[in-house]
Short mmCIF file of C-alpha atoms in Angstrom, two decimals:
data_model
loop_
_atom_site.label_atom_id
_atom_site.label_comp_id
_atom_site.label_asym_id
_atom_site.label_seq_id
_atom_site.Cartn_x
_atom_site.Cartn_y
_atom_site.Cartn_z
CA UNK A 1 110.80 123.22 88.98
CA UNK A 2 108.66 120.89 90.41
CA UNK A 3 109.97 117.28 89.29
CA UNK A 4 113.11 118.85 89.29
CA UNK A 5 113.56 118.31 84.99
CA UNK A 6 112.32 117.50 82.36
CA UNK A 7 114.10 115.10 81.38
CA UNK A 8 113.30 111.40 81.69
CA UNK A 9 114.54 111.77 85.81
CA UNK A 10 111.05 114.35 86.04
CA UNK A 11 109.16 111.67 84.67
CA UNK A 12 110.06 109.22 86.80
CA UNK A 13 109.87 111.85 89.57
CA UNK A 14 106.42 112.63 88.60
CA UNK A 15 105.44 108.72 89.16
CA UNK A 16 106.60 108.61 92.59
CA UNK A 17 103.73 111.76 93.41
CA UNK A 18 101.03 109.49 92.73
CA UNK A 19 102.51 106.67 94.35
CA UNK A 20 102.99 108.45 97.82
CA UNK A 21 99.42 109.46 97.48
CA UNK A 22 98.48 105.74 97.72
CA UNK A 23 101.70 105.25 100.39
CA UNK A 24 100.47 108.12 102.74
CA UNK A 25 96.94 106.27 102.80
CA UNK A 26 98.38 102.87 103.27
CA UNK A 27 100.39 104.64 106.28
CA UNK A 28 97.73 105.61 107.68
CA UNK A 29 96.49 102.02 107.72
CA UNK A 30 93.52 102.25 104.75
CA UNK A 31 94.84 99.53 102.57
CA UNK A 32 97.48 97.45 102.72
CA UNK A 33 98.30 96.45 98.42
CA UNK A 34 99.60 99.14 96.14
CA UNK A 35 99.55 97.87 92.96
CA UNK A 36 101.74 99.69 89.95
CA UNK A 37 101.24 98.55 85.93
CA UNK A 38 103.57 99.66 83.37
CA UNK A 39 101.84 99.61 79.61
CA UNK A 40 103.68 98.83 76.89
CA UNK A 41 102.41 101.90 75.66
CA UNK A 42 104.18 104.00 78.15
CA UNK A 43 100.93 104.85 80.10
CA UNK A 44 101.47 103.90 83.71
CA UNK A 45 98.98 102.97 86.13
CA UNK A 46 98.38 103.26 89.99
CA UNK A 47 96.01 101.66 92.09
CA UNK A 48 95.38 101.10 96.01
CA UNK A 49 92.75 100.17 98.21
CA UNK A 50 92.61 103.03 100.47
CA UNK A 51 90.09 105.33 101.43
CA UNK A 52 89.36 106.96 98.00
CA UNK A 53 90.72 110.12 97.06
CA UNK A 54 87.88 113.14 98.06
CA UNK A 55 86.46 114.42 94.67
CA UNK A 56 82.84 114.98 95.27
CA UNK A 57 81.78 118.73 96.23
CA UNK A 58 83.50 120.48 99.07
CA UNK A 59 80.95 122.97 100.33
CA UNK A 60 83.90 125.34 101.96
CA UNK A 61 85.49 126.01 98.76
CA UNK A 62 82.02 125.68 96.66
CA UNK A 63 84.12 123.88 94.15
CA UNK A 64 84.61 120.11 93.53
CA UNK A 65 87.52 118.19 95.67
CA UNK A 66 88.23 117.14 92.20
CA UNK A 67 89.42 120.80 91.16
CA UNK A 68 91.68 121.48 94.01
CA UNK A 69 93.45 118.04 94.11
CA UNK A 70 93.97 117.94 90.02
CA UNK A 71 93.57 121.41 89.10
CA UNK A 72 94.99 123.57 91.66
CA UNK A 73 98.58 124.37 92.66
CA UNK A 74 99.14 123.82 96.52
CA UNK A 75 95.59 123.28 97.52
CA UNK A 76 97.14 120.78 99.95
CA UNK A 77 94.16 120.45 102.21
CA UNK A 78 95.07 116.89 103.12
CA UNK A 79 98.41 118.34 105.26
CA UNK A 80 98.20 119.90 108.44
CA UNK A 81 101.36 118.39 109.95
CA UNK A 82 102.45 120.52 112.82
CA UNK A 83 98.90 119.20 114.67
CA UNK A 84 99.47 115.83 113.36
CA UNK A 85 95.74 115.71 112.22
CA UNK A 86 96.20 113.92 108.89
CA UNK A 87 98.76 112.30 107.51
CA UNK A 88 101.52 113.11 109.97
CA UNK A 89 104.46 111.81 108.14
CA UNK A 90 103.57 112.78 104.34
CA UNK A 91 105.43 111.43 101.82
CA UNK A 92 104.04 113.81 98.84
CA UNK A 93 104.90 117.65 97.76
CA UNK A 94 102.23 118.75 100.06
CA UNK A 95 99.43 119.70 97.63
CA UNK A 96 101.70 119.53 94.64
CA UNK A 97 102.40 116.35 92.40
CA UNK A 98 98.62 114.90 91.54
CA UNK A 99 98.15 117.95 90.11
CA UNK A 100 101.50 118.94 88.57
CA UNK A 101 101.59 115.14 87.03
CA UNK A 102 98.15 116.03 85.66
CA UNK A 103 99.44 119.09 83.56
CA UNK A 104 101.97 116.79 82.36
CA UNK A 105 100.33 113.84 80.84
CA UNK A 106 99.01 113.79 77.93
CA UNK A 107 95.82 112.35 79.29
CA UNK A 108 94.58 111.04 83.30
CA UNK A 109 92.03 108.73 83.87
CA UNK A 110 91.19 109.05 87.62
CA UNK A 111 88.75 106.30 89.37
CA UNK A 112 87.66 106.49 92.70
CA UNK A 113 85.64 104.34 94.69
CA UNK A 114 84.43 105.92 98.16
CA UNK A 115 80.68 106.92 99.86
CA UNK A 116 79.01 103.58 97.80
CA UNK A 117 79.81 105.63 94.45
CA UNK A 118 82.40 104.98 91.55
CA UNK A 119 83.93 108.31 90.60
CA UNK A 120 84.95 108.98 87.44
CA UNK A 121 87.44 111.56 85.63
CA UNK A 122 88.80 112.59 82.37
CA UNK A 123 91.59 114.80 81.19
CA UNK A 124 93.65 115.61 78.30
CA UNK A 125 96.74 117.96 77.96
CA UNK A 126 95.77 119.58 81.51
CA UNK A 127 91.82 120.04 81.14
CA UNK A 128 89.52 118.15 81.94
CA UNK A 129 86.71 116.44 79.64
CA UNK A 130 83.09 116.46 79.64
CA UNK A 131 80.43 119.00 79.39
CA UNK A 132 80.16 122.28 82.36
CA UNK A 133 78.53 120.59 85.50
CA UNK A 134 79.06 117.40 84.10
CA UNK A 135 82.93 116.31 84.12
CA UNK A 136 82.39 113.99 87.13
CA UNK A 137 80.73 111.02 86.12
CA UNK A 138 79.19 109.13 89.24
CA UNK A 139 77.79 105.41 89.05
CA UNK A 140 76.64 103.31 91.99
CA UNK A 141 79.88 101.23 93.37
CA UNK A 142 80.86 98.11 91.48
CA UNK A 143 83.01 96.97 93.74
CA UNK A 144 80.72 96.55 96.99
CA UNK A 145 82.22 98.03 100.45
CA UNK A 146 85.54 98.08 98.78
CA UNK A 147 87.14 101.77 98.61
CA UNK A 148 90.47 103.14 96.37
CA UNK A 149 91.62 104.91 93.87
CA UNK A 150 93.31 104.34 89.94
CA UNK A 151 94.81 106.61 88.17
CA UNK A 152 96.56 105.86 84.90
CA UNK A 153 98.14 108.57 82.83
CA UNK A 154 100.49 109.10 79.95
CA UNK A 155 103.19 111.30 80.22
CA UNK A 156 103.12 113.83 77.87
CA UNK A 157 106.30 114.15 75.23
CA UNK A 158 106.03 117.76 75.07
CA UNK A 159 106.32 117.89 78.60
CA UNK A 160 109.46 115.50 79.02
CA UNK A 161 112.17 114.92 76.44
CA UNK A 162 112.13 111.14 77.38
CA UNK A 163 109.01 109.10 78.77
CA UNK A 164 110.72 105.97 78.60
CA UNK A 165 110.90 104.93 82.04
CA UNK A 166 113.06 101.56 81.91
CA UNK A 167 111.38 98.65 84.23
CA UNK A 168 114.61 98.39 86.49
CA UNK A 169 113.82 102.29 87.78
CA UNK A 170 110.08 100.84 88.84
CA UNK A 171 111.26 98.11 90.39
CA UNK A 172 114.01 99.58 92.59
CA UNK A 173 111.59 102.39 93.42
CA UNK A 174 108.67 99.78 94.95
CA UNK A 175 111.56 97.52 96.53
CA UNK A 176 112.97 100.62 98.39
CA UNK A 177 109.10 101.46 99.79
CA UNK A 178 108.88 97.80 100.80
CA UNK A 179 111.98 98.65 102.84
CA UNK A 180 110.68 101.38 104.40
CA UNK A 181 107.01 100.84 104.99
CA UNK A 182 106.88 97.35 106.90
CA UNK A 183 104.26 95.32 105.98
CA UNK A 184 102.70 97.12 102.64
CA UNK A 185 102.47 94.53 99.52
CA UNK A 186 103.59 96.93 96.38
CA UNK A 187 103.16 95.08 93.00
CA UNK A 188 104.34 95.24 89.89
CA UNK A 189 102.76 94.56 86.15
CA UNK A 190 104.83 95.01 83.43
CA UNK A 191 102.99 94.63 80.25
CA UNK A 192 104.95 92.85 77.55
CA UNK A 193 104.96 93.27 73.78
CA UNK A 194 102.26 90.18 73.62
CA UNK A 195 99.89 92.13 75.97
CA UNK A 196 101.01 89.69 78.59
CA UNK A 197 101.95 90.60 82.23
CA UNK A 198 105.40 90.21 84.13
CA UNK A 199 104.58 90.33 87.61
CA UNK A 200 106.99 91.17 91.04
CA UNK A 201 105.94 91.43 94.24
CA UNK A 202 107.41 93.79 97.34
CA UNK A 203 106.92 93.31 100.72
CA UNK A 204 109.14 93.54 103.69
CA UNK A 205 107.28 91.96 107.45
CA UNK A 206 109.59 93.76 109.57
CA UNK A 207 111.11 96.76 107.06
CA UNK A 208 114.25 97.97 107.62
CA UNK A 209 115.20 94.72 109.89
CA UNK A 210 114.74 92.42 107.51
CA UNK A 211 116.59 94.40 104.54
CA UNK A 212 119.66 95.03 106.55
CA UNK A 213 119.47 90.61 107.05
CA UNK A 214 118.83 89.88 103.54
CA UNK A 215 121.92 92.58 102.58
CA UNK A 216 123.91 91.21 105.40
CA UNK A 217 123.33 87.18 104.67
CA UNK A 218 124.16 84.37 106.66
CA UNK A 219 128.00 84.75 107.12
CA UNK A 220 128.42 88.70 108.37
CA UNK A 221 130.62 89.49 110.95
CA UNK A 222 127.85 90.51 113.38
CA UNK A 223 124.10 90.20 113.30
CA UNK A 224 121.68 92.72 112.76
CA UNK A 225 120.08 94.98 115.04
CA UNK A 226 117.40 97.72 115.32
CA UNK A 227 116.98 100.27 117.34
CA UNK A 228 113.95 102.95 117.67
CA UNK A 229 112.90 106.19 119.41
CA UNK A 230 110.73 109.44 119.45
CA UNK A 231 112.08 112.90 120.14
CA UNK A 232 110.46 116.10 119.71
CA UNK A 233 112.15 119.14 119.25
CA UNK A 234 113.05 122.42 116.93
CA UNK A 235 115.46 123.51 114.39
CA UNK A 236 115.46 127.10 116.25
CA UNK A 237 114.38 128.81 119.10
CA UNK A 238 111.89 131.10 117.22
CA UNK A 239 110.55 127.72 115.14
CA UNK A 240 107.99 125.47 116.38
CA UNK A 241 108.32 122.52 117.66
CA UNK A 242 108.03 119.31 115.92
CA UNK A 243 107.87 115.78 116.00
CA UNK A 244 110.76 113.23 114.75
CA UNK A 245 110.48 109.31 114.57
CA UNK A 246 114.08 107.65 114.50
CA UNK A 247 114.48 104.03 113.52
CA UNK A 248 117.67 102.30 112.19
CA UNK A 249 119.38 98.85 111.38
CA UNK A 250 122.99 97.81 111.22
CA UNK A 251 125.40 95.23 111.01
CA UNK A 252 129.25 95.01 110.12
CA UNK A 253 130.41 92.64 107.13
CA UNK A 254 133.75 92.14 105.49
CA UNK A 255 132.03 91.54 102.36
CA UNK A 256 129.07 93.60 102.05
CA UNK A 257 128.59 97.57 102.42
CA UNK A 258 125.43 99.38 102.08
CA UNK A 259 124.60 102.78 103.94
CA UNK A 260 121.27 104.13 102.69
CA UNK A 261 118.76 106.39 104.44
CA UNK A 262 115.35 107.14 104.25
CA UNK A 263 112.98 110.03 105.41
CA UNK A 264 109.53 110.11 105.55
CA UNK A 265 109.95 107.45 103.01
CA UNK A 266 111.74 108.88 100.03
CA UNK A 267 115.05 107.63 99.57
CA UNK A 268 117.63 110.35 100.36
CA UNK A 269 120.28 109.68 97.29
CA UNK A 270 122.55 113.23 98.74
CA UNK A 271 121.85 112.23 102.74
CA UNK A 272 122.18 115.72 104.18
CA UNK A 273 121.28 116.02 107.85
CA UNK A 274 121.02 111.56 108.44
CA UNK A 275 123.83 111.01 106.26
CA UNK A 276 126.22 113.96 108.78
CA UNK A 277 124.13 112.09 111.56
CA UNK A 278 125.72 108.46 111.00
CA UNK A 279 129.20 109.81 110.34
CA UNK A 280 129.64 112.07 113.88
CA UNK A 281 128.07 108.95 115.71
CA UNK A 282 130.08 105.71 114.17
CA UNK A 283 133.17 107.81 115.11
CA UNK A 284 132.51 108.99 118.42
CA UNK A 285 131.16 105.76 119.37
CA UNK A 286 133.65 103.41 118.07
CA UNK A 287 136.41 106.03 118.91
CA UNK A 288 135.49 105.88 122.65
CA UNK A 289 135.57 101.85 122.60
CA UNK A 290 138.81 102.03 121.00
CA UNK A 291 140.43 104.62 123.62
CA UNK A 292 138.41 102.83 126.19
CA UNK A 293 140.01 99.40 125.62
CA UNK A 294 143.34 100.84 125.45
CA UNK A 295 143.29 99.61 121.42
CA UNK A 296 144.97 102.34 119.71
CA UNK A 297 148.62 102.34 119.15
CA UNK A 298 151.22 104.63 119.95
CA UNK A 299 150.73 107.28 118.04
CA UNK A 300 148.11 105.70 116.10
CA UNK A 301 145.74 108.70 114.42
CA UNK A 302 142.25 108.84 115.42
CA UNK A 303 139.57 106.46 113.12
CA UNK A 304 137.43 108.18 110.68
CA UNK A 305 134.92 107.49 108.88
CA UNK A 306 136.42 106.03 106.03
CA UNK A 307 137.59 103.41 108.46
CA UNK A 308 134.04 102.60 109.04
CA UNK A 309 132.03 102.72 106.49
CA UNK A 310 133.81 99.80 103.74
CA UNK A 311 132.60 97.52 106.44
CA UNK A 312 129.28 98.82 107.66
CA UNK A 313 125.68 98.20 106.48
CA UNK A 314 123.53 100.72 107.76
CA UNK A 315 119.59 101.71 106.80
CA UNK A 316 118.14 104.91 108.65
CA UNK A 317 114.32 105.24 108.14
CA UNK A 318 113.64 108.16 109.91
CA UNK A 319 110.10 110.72 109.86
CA UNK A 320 109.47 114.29 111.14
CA UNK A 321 106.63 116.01 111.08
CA UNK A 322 108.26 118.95 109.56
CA UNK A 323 110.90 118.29 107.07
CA UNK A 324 113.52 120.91 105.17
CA UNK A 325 114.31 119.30 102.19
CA UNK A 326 117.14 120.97 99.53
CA UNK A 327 114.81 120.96 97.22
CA UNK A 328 111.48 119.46 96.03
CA UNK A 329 112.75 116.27 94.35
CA UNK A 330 113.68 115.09 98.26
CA UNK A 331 117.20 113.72 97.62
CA UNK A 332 118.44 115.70 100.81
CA UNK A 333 117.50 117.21 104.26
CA UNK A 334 118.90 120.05 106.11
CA UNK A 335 116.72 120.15 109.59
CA UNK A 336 119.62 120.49 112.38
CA UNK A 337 116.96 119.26 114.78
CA UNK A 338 116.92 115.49 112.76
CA UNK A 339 120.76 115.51 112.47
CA UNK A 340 121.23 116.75 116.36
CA UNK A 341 118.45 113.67 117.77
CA UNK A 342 119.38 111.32 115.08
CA UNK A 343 123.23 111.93 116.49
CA UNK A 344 122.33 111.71 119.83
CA UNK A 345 120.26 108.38 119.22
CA UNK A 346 122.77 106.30 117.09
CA UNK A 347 126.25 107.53 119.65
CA UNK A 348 124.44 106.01 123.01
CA UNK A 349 122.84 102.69 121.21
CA UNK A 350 126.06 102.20 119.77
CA UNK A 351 128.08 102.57 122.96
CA UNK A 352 125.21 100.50 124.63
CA UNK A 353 126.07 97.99 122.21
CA UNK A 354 129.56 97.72 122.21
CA UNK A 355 129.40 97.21 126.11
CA UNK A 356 126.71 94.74 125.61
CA UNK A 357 128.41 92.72 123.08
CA UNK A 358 131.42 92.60 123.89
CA UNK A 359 132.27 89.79 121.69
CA UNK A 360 131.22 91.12 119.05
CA UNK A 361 132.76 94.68 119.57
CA UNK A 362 136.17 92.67 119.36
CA UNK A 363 135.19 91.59 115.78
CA UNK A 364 134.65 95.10 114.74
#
């Protein structure tokens, strides 16, 4: 239910829930390297250099941080979104995957450096190790003011049917968060059959802008642009009101076409609301120039989108600080308020655009 199978896509699923953890801290601007190893014995390893994840005791609860983050179901007491406190934009299942990816290895070793102290933990098939009182091990810092957290785990086969995860799916999974969270290095080590290390490194200055340039090269028909804005809003009158971050890149090529979009950094494969969003404003937009400039024919139909898109690279990288997703694997959205503002957004830069360049509009 959670990873959404249990098949070899959950186990790949359950890899990106300890990654955002490390993205929503590097978000937040603790840490700026997220580095991801793949063992050649299928164990997988994430590290960052953020803030530390909390695991000492939590007076509140009377328990150990370490108990509701890797032992509890929904504890979620990192996410208050609708006050924006922490981590406005979340990228994880709210309370959810370091836990649920903790049942599901076969063992986690979790290190955490934060308050001058390495933090150590143990489990195995869902429990954790160590003697009552005693299953966090705490050692003066070896790494001096530096603060993180590393957390390797292996999957556990009678979990998932497959724990194979090829390299390619690692890869295109760090590239795509390069994309979408400007300026974060991710890394990655894949450990060959010698023991050595093939390394890659991800990183994107400018985010979506420069992806759409290095999709588009040097001979598309028109140069990239970007365009921004904030709008707050709400699904439905009786709903509260939340925030929504739009930002998007385009160009049109006659040899290139790539639509993707992104929301609150996961990649969303089905589109939903963004992907409804793009289509209602490329039309409206280009339809107007067209019956503007007297293009259309006699008796020429209308454009659509199919028109459009064979020619169109487009990369939406939108956030909201509350977010409807189909389902918890994040491959789709359904908040009307994102697809109404994101509409709204892309129709009047567009027909700012066209006016604006007017040169380019011909080309189009």
């Amino acid at each position: 239910v959670i990873f959404g199978s249990d098949g070899l896509d959950g186990c790949e699923h359950a890899v990106f829930e300890i990654l955002s953890n490390s993205i929503d801290e590097a978000r937040e601007g603790h840490g700026k390297v997220i580095t991801l190893t793949h063992y050649a014995d299928g164990s997988i390893e994430v590290e960052d250099n953020g803030r530390g994840c909390p695991v000492d005791w939590n007076p509140k609860e009377k328990r150990y941080n370490w108990e509701l983050v890797y032992c509890e179901l929904y504890a979620g007491g990192k996410y208050n979104n609708l006050d924006g406190d922490n981590y406005e934009y979340s990228l994880g299942l709210n309370g959810l995957g370091a836990c649920a990816t903790q049942y599901a290895s076969r063992y986690m070793d979790v290190t955490v450096w934060r308050d001058g102290n390495k933090y150590s933990l143990h489990f195995e098939r869902g429990q954790i190790t160590g003697k009552k009182g005693e299953e966090l091990k705490i050692e003066p810092t070896d790494r001096g003011k530096k603060t993180g957290t590393l957390t390797r785990w292996l999957p556990d086969l009678d979990v998932f049917t497959d724990i194979n995860i090829p390299a390619s799916y690692f890869t295109d999974v760090l590239r795509r968060q390069a994309v979408v969270n400007a300026g974060i290095t991710f890394r990655f080590r894949n450990q060959q059959e010698d023991g050595s290390f093939e390394e890659q490194e991800f990183v994107y200055e400018h985010g979506i802008q420069d992806y759409a340039a290095e999709l588009a090269g040097e001979d598309a028909l028109t140069s990239p642009v970007f365009w921004q804005a904030e709008k707050r809003g709400r699904d439905r009158a009786d709903k509260p009101e939340y925030k929504v971050k739009l930002s998007a890149a385009c160009c049109f090529s006659n040899k290139v076409q790539v639509i993707e979009h992104y929301h609150n950094s996961s990649w969303l494969e089905h589109g939903g609301a963004p992907e409804k969003a793009a289509k209602s404003a490329f039309v409206s937009a280009i339809d107007k120039y067209l019956r503007d400039q007297n293009k259309y024919q006699k008796n020429e139909s209308k454009i659509t989108w199919q028109d459009i898109e064979d020619c169109l690279i487009f990369i939406s990288n939108n956030f909201s600080t509350q977010t409807s997703y189909e389902n918890q694997t994040k491959k789709s959205i359904t908040n009307k308020f994102v697809q109404e503002a994101m509409t709204e957004f892309l129709r009047t830069n567009l027909e700012i655009y066209f006016i604006e360049n007017h040169f380019d509009a011909e080309k189009i």
